[in-house]
Each structure stands twice: as structure tokens, then as C-alpha cells.
């Protein structure tokens, strides 16, 4: 179960890293300063940082097999999940605006007036997969911390 959780966590992290890179590349940081992006940078980077710290703790747990480390990882995943839901709730209207506008958006992604939010460029399959793998990771980490499936 520990290794399964590690694998799902790494897959989740890869999807999250891809989305973070896309958001930055499409001007998300500049748009934060201009007020165009709907994803608050502290929430986004807090989500990323806590998830990365939790993954490192989980790797140490897999190597050392200390129950306290499993529970620490789980504890770190709870605010990660909360921040993820906050970002999802803020991303959904941007995605709906994209669907309503179709592919005719001509505004720039530079953060100026009428700019397309950077998060509009996040691929829906990646967002969905990231969320599904995140839920699987949370469940597997909890089960491992509880000792289900052995370690």
C-alpha cells in the first residue's frame, strides 16, 4: 500500500507540476499583480509547497517505516486538499467562460485589460486526472497510516 501511495503521489505531483508550469508560462504571476488571474499565488504555491514537503516525508516514511511519518504526511495532505478544492472552485468559472467563448478569444495573456487568465490554458484532462490521483493518494496514505495492507 505504501508503494501504491508513493506512485499515485508522484503521478499527482507530475500533473500538478505541469499545471504550475503552464500557469507560470502563460503569465499567471504577472496576472496576479494585474488582478487578472483567479488563482491566488499564495494558495497555488502553498498547495505546491505543502504537497512537495508531504511527498518528501512520505518517501522518508517508505524508507524508515515510522508510523509518525505516515500520519505527518496525511496531516500535510489535508491542507493540500483544501487548497486544491479552493483552486478548483476558482478555476471552474474560468473554464466555463472558456467554453462559452469558444476558441475565438483574442485577448493576450500578458495580464493587461481583457487578458485571458493563465488558468484558462490548463487542460481539462490534466485537471481531472490530477484531482482523481490526489483523492487516490489521500485514501492510500490514510490506509497506510492506519496499517491497512501492511507496510
Tab-separated table of C-alpha atoms in Angstrom:
chain	number	residue	atom	x	y	z
A	1	UNK	CA	0.000	0.000	0.000
A	2	UNK	CA	2.914	2.330	0.790
A	3	UNK	CA	4.394	1.976	-2.682
A	4	UNK	CA	0.980	2.378	-4.329
A	5	UNK	CA	0.540	5.638	-2.416
A	6	UNK	CA	4.011	6.735	-3.494
A	7	UNK	CA	3.233	6.013	-7.140
A	8	UNK	CA	-0.096	7.860	-7.069
A	9	UNK	CA	1.549	10.768	-5.261
A	10	UNK	CA	4.307	11.033	-7.868
A	11	UNK	CA	1.780	10.888	-10.732
A	12	UNK	CA	-0.290	13.558	-8.976
A	13	UNK	CA	2.804	15.698	-8.483
A	14	UNK	CA	3.763	15.405	-12.152
A	15	UNK	CA	0.322	16.626	-13.206
A	16	UNK	CA	0.468	19.440	-10.673
A	17	UNK	CA	3.947	20.436	-11.786
A	18	UNK	CA	2.749	20.527	-15.400
A	19	UNK	CA	-0.187	22.759	-14.468
A	20	UNK	CA	2.021	25.052	-12.389
A	21	UNK	CA	4.449	25.361	-15.291
A	22	UNK	CA	1.610	26.118	-17.699
A	23	UNK	CA	0.177	28.741	-15.349
A	24	UNK	CA	3.575	30.444	-14.955
A	25	UNK	CA	4.382	30.207	-18.682
A	26	UNK	CA	1.019	31.774	-19.596
A	27	UNK	CA	1.683	34.769	-17.356
A	28	UNK	CA	-0.017	33.733	-14.136
A	29	UNK	CA	2.430	35.581	-11.907
A	30	UNK	CA	2.149	38.809	-13.930
A	31	UNK	CA	-1.622	38.415	-13.967
A	32	UNK	CA	-1.645	38.140	-10.171
A	33	UNK	CA	-0.145	41.599	-9.993
A	34	UNK	CA	-2.638	42.913	-12.550
A	35	UNK	CA	-5.587	41.181	-10.881
A	36	UNK	CA	-6.490	39.102	-13.951
A	37	UNK	CA	-5.796	35.600	-12.623
A	38	UNK	CA	-8.422	33.983	-10.414
A	39	UNK	CA	-5.879	31.683	-8.768
A	40	UNK	CA	-4.222	33.428	-5.822
A	41	UNK	CA	-0.468	32.863	-5.975
A	42	UNK	CA	-0.169	32.188	-2.203
A	43	UNK	CA	-2.816	29.457	-2.473
A	44	UNK	CA	-1.204	27.946	-5.568
A	45	UNK	CA	2.342	27.993	-4.217
A	46	UNK	CA	1.174	26.917	-0.741
A	47	UNK	CA	-0.576	23.920	-2.320
A	48	UNK	CA	2.559	23.075	-4.271
A	49	UNK	CA	4.940	23.529	-1.322
A	50	UNK	CA	2.889	21.513	1.173
A	51	UNK	CA	2.380	18.720	-1.364
A	52	UNK	CA	6.113	18.607	-2.125
A	53	UNK	CA	7.025	18.564	1.584
A	54	UNK	CA	4.461	15.842	2.186
A	55	UNK	CA	5.894	13.772	-0.665
A	56	UNK	CA	9.386	14.040	0.808
A	57	UNK	CA	8.052	12.993	4.213
A	58	UNK	CA	6.238	10.077	2.560
A	59	UNK	CA	9.441	8.932	0.833
A	60	UNK	CA	11.220	9.031	4.188
A	61	UNK	CA	8.321	7.039	5.685
A	62	UNK	CA	8.590	4.393	2.954
A	63	UNK	CA	12.303	4.028	3.715
A	64	UNK	CA	12.153	4.287	7.533
A	65	UNK	CA	8.700	2.730	8.159
A	66	UNK	CA	7.844	5.077	11.043
A	67	UNK	CA	4.111	5.453	11.628
A	68	UNK	CA	4.510	9.040	12.816
A	69	UNK	CA	5.855	9.968	9.383
A	70	UNK	CA	2.821	8.427	7.676
A	71	UNK	CA	0.499	10.460	9.877
A	72	UNK	CA	2.588	13.581	9.257
A	73	UNK	CA	2.207	13.047	5.509
A	74	UNK	CA	-1.518	12.576	5.909
A	75	UNK	CA	-1.715	15.722	8.026
A	76	UNK	CA	0.099	17.654	5.304
A	77	UNK	CA	-2.264	16.299	2.669
A	78	UNK	CA	-5.339	17.723	4.397
A	79	UNK	CA	-4.481	21.417	3.796
A	80	UNK	CA	-3.143	20.430	0.357
A	81	UNK	CA	-6.580	19.014	-0.474
A	82	UNK	CA	-8.340	22.067	0.950
A	83	UNK	CA	-6.194	24.428	-1.114
A	84	UNK	CA	-6.765	22.215	-4.145
A	85	UNK	CA	-10.543	22.494	-3.721
A	86	UNK	CA	-10.219	26.276	-3.378
A	87	UNK	CA	-8.304	26.434	-6.657
A	88	UNK	CA	-10.759	24.090	-8.370
A	89	UNK	CA	-13.679	26.259	-7.257
A	90	UNK	CA	-11.933	29.328	-8.659
A	91	UNK	CA	-10.900	27.543	-11.884
A	92	UNK	CA	-14.360	26.190	-12.814
A	93	UNK	CA	-15.835	29.637	-13.730
A	94	UNK	CA	-12.748	30.381	-15.846
A	95	UNK	CA	-13.190	27.062	-17.635
A	96	UNK	CA	-16.909	27.787	-18.168
A	97	UNK	CA	-16.023	31.211	-19.590
A	98	UNK	CA	-13.634	29.462	-21.981
A	99	UNK	CA	-16.334	27.045	-23.086
A	100	UNK	CA	-18.816	29.908	-23.546
A	101	UNK	CA	-16.312	31.992	-25.514
A	102	UNK	CA	-15.264	29.062	-27.685
A	103	UNK	CA	-11.860	29.269	-29.286
A	104	UNK	CA	-12.252	32.833	-30.547
A	105	UNK	CA	-10.556	34.506	-27.590
A	106	UNK	CA	-8.103	37.033	-28.969
A	107	UNK	CA	-7.005	38.767	-25.775
A	108	UNK	CA	-3.409	38.463	-24.776
A	109	UNK	CA	-2.156	36.520	-21.775
A	110	UNK	CA	0.107	39.325	-20.653
A	111	UNK	CA	-2.077	40.484	-17.780
A	112	UNK	CA	-3.433	43.595	-19.446
A	113	UNK	CA	-7.009	44.731	-19.923
A	114	UNK	CA	-9.141	41.945	-21.328
A	115	UNK	CA	-6.377	39.392	-20.866
A	116	UNK	CA	-7.180	35.696	-20.839
A	117	UNK	CA	-6.455	34.264	-17.371
A	118	UNK	CA	-3.469	31.924	-17.378
A	119	UNK	CA	-5.520	29.183	-15.754
A	120	UNK	CA	-7.777	29.107	-18.813
A	121	UNK	CA	-4.951	27.246	-20.573
A	122	UNK	CA	-4.963	24.331	-18.123
A	123	UNK	CA	-6.014	21.177	-19.984
A	124	UNK	CA	-9.210	19.704	-18.535
A	125	UNK	CA	-7.938	16.093	-18.699
A	126	UNK	CA	-4.876	17.066	-16.643
A	127	UNK	CA	-7.010	18.902	-14.076
A	128	UNK	CA	-9.373	15.923	-13.761
A	129	UNK	CA	-6.575	13.340	-13.606
A	130	UNK	CA	-4.706	15.423	-11.025
A	131	UNK	CA	-7.808	15.547	-8.838
A	132	UNK	CA	-8.561	11.835	-9.179
A	133	UNK	CA	-4.991	10.813	-8.413
A	134	UNK	CA	-4.960	13.255	-5.484
A	135	UNK	CA	-8.038	11.598	-3.979
A	136	UNK	CA	-6.492	8.163	-4.504
A	137	UNK	CA	-3.285	9.366	-2.852
A	138	UNK	CA	-5.149	10.744	0.155
A	139	UNK	CA	-7.046	7.475	0.622
A	140	UNK	CA	-3.948	5.296	0.183
A	141	UNK	CA	-1.911	7.404	2.608
A	142	UNK	CA	-4.701	7.209	5.188
A	143	UNK	CA	-4.984	3.444	4.766
A	144	UNK	CA	-1.215	3.057	5.103
A	145	UNK	CA	-1.137	5.245	8.218
A	146	UNK	CA	-3.892	3.082	9.692
A	147	UNK	CA	-1.811	-0.010	8.947
A	148	UNK	CA	-4.207	-1.464	6.389
A	149	UNK	CA	-2.412	-3.631	3.851
A	150	UNK	CA	0.817	-3.873	5.822
A	151	UNK	CA	3.947	-1.819	5.367
